[in-house]
Short mmCIF file of C-alpha atoms in Angstrom, two decimals:
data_model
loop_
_atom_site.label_atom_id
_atom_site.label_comp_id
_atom_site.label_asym_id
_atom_site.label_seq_id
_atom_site.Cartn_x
_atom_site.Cartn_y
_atom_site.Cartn_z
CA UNK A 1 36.87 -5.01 -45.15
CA UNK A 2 37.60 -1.52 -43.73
CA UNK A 3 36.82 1.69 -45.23
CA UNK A 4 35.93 5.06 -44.48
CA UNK A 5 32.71 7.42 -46.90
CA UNK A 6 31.15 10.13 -46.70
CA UNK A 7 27.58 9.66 -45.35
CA UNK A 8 25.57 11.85 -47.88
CA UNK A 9 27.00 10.01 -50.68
CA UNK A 10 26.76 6.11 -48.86
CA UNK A 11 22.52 6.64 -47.84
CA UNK A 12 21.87 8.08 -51.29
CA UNK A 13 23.73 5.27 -52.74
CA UNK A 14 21.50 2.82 -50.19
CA UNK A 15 18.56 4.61 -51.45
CA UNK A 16 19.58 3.88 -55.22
CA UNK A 17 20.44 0.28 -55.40
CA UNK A 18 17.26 -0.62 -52.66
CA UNK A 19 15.01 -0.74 -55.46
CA UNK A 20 16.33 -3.72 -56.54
CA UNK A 21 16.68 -5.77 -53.28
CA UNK A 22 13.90 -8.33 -52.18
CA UNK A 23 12.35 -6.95 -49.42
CA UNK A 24 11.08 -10.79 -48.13
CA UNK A 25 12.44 -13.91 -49.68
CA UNK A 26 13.27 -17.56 -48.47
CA UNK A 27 16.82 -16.59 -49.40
CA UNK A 28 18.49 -13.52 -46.48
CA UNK A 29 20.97 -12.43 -49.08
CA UNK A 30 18.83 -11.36 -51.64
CA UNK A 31 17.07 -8.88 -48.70
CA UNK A 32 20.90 -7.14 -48.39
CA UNK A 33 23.19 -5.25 -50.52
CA UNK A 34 26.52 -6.31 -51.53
CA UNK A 35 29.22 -3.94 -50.66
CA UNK A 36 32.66 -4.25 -52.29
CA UNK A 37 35.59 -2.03 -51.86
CA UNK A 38 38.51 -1.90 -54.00
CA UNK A 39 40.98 0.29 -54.82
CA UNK A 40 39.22 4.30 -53.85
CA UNK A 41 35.75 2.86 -54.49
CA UNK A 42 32.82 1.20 -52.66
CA UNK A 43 30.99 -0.61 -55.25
CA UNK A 44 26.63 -1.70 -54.05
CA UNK A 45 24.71 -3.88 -55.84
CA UNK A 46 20.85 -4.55 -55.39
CA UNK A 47 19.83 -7.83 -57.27
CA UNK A 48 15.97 -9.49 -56.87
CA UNK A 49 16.78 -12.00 -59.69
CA UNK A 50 14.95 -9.74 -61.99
CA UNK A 51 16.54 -6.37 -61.97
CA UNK A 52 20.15 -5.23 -60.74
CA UNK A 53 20.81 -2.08 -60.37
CA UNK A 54 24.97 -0.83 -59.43
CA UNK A 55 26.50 2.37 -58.18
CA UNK A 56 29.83 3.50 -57.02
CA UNK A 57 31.17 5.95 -54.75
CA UNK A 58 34.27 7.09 -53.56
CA UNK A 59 36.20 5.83 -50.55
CA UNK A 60 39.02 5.27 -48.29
CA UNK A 61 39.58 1.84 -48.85
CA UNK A 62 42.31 0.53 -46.11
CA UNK A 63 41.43 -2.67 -46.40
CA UNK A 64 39.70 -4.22 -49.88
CA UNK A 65 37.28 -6.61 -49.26
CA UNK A 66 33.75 -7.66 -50.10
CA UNK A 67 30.41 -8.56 -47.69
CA UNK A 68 26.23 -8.59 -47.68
CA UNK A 69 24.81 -6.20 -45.03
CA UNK A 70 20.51 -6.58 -45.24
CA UNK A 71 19.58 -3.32 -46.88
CA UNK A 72 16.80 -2.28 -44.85
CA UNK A 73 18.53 -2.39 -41.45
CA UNK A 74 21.60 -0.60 -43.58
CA UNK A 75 19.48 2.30 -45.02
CA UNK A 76 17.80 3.08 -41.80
CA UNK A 77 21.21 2.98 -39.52
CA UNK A 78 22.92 5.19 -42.40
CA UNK A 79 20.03 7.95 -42.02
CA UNK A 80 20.15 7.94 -38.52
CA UNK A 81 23.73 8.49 -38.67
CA UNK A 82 25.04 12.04 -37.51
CA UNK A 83 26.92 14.27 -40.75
CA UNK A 84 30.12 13.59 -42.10
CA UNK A 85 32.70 10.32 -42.45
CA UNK A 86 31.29 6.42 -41.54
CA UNK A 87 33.65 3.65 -40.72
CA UNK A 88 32.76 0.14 -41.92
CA UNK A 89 34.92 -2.80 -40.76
CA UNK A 90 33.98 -6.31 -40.97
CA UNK A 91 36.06 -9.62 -39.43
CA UNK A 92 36.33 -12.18 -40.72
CA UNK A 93 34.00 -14.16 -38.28
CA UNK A 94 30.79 -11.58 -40.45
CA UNK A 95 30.80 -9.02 -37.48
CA UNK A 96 30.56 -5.83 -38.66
CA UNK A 97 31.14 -2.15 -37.24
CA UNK A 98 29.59 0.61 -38.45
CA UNK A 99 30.47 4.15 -36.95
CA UNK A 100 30.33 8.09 -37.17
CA UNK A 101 31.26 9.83 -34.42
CA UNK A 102 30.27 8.49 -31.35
CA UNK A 103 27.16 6.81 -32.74
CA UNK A 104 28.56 3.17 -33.19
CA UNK A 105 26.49 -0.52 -34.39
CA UNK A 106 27.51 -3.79 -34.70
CA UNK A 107 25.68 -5.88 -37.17
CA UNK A 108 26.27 -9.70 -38.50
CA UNK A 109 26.77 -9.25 -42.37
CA UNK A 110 26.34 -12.11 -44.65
CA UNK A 111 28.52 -14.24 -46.87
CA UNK A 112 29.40 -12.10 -50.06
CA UNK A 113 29.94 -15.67 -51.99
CA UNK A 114 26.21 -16.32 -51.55
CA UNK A 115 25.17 -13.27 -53.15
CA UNK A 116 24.12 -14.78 -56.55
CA UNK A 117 26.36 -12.81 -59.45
CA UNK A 118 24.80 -10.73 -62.01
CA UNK A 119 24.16 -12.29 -65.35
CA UNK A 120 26.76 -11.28 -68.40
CA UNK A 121 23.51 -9.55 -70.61
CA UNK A 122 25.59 -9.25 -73.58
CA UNK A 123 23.35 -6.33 -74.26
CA UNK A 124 24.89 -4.11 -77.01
CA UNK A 125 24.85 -0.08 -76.91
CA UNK A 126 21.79 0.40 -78.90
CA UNK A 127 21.19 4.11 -78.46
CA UNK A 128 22.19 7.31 -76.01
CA UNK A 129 19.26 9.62 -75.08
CA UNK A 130 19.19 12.79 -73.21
CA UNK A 131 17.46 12.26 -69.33
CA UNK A 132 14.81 14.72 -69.99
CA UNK A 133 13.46 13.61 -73.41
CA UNK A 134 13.70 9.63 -71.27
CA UNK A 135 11.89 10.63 -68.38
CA UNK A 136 9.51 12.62 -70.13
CA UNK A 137 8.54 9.44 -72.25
CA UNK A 138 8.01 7.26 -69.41
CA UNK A 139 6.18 9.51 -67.11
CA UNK A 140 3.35 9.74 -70.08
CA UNK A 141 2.72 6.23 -70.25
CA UNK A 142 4.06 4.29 -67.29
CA UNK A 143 -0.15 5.36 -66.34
CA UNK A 144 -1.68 3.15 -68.70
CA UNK A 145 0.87 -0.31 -68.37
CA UNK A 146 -1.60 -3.18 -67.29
CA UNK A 147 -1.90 -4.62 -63.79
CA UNK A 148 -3.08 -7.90 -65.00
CA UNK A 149 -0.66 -10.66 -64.53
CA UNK A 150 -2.63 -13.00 -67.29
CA UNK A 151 -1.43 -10.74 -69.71
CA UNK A 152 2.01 -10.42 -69.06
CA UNK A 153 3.60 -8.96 -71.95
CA UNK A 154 1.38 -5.60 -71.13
CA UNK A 155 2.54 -5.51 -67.25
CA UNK A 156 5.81 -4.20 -69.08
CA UNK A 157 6.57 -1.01 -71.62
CA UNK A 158 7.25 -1.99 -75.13
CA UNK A 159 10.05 -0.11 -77.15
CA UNK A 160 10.31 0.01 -80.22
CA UNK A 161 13.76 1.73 -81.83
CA UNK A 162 14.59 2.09 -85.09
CA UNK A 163 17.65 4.21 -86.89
CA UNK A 164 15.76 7.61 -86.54
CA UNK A 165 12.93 7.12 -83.46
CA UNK A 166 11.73 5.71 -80.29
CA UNK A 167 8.24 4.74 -79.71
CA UNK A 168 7.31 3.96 -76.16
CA UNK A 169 4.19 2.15 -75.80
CA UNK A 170 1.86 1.21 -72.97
CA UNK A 171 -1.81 0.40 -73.01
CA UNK A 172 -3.95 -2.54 -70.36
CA UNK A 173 -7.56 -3.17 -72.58
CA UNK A 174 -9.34 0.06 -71.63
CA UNK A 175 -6.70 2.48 -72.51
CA UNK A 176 -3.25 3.05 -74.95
CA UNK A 177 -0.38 5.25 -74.63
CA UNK A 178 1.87 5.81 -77.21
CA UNK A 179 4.84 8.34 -77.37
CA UNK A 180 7.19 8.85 -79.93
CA UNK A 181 10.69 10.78 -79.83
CA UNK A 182 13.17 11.55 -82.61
CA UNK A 183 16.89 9.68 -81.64
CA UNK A 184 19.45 7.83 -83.40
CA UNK A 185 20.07 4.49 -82.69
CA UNK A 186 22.88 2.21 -83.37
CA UNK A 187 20.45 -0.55 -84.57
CA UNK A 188 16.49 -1.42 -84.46
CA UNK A 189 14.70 -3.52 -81.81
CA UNK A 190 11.51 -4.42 -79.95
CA UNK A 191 11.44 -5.11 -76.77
CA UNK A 192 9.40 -5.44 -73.71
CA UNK A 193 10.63 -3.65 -70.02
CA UNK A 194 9.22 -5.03 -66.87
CA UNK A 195 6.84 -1.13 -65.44
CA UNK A 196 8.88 -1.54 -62.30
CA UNK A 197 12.11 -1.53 -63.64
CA UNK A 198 10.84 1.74 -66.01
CA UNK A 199 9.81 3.27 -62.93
CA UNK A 200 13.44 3.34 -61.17
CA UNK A 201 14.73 4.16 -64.12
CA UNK A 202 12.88 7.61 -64.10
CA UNK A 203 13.48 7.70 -60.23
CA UNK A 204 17.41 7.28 -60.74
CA UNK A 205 17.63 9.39 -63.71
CA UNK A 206 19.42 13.03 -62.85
CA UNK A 207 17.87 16.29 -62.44
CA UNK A 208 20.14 17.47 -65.14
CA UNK A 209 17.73 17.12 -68.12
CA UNK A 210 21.07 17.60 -71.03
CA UNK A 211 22.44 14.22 -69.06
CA UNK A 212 23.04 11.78 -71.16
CA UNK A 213 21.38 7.84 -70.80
CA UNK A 214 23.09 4.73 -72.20
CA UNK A 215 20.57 2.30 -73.15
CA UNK A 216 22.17 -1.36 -74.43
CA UNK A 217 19.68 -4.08 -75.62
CA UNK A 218 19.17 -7.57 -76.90
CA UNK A 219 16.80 -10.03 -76.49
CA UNK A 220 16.56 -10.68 -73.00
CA UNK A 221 18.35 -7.77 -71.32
CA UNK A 222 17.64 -4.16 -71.35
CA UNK A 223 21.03 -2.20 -69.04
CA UNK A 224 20.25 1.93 -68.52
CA UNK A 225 23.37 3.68 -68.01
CA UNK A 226 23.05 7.06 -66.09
CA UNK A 227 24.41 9.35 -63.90
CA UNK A 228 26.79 6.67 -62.11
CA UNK A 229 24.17 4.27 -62.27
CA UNK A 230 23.72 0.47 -63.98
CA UNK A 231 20.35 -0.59 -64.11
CA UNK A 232 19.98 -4.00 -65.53
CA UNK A 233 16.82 -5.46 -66.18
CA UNK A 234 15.27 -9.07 -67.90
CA UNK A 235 12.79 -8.42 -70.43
CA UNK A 236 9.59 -9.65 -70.74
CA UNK A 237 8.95 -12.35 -73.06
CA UNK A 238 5.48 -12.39 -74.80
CA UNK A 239 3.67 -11.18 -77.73
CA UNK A 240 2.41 -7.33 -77.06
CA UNK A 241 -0.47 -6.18 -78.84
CA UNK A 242 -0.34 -5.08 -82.36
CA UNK A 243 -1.58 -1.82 -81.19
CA UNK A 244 -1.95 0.07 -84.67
CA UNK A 245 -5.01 -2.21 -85.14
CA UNK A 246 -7.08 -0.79 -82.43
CA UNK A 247 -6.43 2.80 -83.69
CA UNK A 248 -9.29 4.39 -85.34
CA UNK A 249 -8.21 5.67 -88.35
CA UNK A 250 -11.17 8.46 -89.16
CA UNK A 251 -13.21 10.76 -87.10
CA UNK A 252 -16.80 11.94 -87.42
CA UNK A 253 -16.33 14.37 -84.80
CA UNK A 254 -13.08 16.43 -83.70
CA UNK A 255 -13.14 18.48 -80.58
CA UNK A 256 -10.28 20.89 -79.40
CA UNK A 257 -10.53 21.48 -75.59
CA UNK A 258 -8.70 23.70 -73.21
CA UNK A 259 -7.43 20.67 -70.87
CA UNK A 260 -7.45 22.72 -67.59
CA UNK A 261 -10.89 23.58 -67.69
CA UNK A 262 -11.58 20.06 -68.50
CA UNK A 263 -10.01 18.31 -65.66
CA UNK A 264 -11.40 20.66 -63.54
CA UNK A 265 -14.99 20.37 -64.72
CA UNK A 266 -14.39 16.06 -64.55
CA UNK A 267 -13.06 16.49 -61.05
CA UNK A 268 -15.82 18.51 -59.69
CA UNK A 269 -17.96 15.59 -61.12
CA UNK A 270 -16.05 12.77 -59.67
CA UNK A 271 -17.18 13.86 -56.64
CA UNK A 272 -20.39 11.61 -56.59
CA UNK A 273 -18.48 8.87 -57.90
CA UNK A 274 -16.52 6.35 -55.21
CA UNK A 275 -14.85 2.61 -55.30
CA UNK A 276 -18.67 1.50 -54.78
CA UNK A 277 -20.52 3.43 -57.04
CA UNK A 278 -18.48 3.76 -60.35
CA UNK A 279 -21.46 5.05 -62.47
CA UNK A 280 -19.68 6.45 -65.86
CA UNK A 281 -19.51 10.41 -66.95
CA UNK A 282 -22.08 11.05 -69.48
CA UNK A 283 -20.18 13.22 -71.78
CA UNK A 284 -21.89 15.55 -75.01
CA UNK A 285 -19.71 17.31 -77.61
CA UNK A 286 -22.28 19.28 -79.30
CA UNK A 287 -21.60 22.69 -81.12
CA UNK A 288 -19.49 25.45 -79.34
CA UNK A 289 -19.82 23.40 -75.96
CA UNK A 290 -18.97 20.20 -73.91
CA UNK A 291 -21.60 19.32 -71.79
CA UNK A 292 -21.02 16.77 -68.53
CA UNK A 293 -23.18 14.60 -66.26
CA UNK A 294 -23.41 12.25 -64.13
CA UNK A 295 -25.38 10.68 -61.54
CA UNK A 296 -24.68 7.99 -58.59
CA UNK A 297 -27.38 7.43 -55.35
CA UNK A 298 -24.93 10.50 -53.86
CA UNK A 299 -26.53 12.92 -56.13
CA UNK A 300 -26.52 14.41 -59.76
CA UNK A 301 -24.08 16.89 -61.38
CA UNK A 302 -24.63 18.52 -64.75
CA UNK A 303 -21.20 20.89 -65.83
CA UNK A 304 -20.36 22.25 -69.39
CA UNK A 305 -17.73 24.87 -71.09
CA UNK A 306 -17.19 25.92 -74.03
CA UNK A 307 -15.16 23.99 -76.88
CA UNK A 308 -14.44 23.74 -80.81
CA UNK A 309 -16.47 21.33 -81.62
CA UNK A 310 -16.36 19.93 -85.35
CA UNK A 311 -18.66 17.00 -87.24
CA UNK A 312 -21.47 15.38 -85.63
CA UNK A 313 -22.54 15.96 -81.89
CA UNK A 314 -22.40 12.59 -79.94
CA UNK A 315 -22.84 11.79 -76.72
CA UNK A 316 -20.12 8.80 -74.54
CA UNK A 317 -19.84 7.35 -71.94
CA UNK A 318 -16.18 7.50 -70.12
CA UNK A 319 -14.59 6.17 -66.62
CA UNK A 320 -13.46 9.40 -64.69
CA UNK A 321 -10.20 8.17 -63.80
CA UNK A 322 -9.24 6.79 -67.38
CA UNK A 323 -10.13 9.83 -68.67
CA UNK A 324 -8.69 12.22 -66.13
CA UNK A 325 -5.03 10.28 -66.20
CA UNK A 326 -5.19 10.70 -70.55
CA UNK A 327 -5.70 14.52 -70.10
CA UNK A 328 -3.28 15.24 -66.91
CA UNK A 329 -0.43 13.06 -68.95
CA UNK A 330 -1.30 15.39 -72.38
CA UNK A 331 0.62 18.00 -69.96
CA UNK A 332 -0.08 20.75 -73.11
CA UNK A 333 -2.90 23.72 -72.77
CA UNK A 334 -5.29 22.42 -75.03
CA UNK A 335 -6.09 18.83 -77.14
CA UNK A 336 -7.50 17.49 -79.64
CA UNK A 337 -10.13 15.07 -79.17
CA UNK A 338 -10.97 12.76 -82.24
CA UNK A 339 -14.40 10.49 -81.82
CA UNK A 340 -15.98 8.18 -84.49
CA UNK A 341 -18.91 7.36 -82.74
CA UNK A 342 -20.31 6.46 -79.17
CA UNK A 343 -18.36 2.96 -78.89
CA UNK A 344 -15.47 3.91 -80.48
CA UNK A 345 -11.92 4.18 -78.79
CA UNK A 346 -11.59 8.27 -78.52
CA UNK A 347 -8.03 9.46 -79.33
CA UNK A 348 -6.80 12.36 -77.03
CA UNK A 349 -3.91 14.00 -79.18
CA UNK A 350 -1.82 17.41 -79.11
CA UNK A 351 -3.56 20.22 -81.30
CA UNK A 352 -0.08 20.40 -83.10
CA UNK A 353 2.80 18.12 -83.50
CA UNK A 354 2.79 14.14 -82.38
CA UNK A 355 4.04 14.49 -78.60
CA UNK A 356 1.65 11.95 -77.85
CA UNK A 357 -1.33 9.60 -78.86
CA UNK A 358 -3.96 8.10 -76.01
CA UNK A 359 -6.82 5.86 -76.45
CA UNK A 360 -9.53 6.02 -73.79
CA UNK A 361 -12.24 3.10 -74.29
CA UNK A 362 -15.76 4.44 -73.44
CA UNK A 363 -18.10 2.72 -71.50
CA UNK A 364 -21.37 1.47 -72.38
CA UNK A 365 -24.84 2.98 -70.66
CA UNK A 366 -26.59 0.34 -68.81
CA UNK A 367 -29.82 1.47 -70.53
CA UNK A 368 -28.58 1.39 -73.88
#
């Protein structure tokens, strides 16, 4: 293989398709990339077993051919690199030269027939969604996907599409996230996408926010298409939650809260709490005001503003960070807090429209 790329265009490339590659495993090839140039392209491919994810760029290919260079040791020679064209020739013993300007290495690249092939998903075009309304759905809920691997059908995002809308839903047992988007879809499914491969999806996704996204789906493959990028992923297999059952459906109290001036006043409060002593907020929506407190063996803290409070006054008991990730991921001025009682699930919501829906579970007073 010989060819000749522009740097800019090879490291972001690198960057891309890294997210995919092992970064330790019994088996070297899966810790490289596979390079392949053909015709006026280099083609990269990152594949952990799991997720693949495929770019090209454009090149001067004088001689086609196809090899496994370890990504890591790639990326950081690339970025090191001085501006402008790199050289890449490989012999056919696996030596291989990589060069711009005077700046020159010589690396051993590995066997490109090793490098296991990506699966044939069969996944068929199931919808096209513009990059902005995409990442703007993940980024709300990729906060509350589970960490626990007993569970593992919530480690993942489930997505459910139908003819009209998109509902992407992530919760882990002490809080839900569920956003819904108009689209139209070629045909309904439910599936279930690993968190890390949602989270270089909204990494690789453009900065143009009109770009369109390719999404193709069956049962055991989920492929993005964006901005010159394949992202292939297998799905999670499992039964997720049938999460309309934990929604309350009334409210005995309804609470509209400028969500600013409540992170703020929760922040100042976390500030006695630490990885040692998680004591809970003790929150009261009474008339006209919110009133917090809290106290850990650093000290007390009593805060309150002013809210719209509606129904009966009740006082719960709420983690800091559970509650601080539903209200930074509302991303609106104000919302609407709906409580049924001081063990109830509390839904955070906008004051208009259905942007979004999060469950926060309290947490019980020792002394109650």
């Amino acid at each position: 293989m010989n060819i000749i790329c522009d740097k800019t265009l090879l490291s972001a490339a690198i960057d891309g398709v890294s997210k995919a590659v092992t970064l330790r495993s019994t088996i070297p090839v899966l810790e490289g990339i596979l390079l392949k140039a053909e015709g006026f392209q280099l083609t990269l491919t990152g594949y952990d077993l799991e997720m693949g994810i495929v770019t090209t760029i454009e090149a001067n290919v004088k001689e086609p051919g196809e090899i496994v260079l370890n990504a890591k040791l790639l990326s950081s020679m690339i970025s090191r690199m001085p501006a402008g064209q790199i050289t890449i020739q490989s012999a056919d013993n696996g030596k291989t030269t990589i060069q711009s300007g005077v700046a020159q290495f010589e690396i051993q690249s590995m066997s490109a027939t090793d490098f296991p092939e990506l699966p044939n998903t069969g996944a068929e075009e199931t919808l096209t969604i513009k990059t902005g309304v995409l990442r703007d759905m993940i980024d709300r809920t990729l906060y509350a996907v589970s960490q626990d691997e007993k569970k593992p059908a919530h480690t993942g995002e489930l997505f459910e599409i139908e003819p009209d809308k998109m509902t992407i839903v992530a919760l882990d047992g002490y809080r839900l996230a569920i956003v819904e988007r108009p689209i139209t879809a070629v045909k309904d499914i439910r599936i279930i996408v690993p968190s890390k491969t949602m989270t270089e999806v909204s990494h690789l996704l453009p900065n143009d926010d009109e770009e369109p996204v390719h999404i193709c789906a069956n049962r055991r493959y989920v492929v993005f298409m964006t901005a010159g990028y394949t992202i292939m992923s297998r799905l999670i297999e499992g039964e997720f939650l049938n999460y309309h059952n934990v929604i309350p459906a009334g409210s005995r109290t309804r609470v509209t809260i400028d969500t600013k001036e409540f992170i703020e006043t929760i922040e100042r409060a976390s500030l006695i709490i630490t990885e040692r002593l998680k004591n809970p907020l003790r929150i009261t929506f009474t008339e006209g005001k919110v009133v917090v407190r809290c106290q850990t063996n650093l000290g007390r803290v009593v805060d309150e503003f002013n809210a719209e409070c509606e129904g009966d006054e009740v006082e719960i008991g709420f983690n800091n960070r559970y509650l601080l990730d539903a209200l930074r991921n509302a991303r609106t001025e104000k919302v609407r807090m709906e409580i049924s009682g001081p063990l109830s699930p509390v839904k955070v919501l906008p004051v208009e429209g259905n942007d979004f829906l999060y469950l926060v579970l309290p947490v019980r007073f020792k002394n109650d």
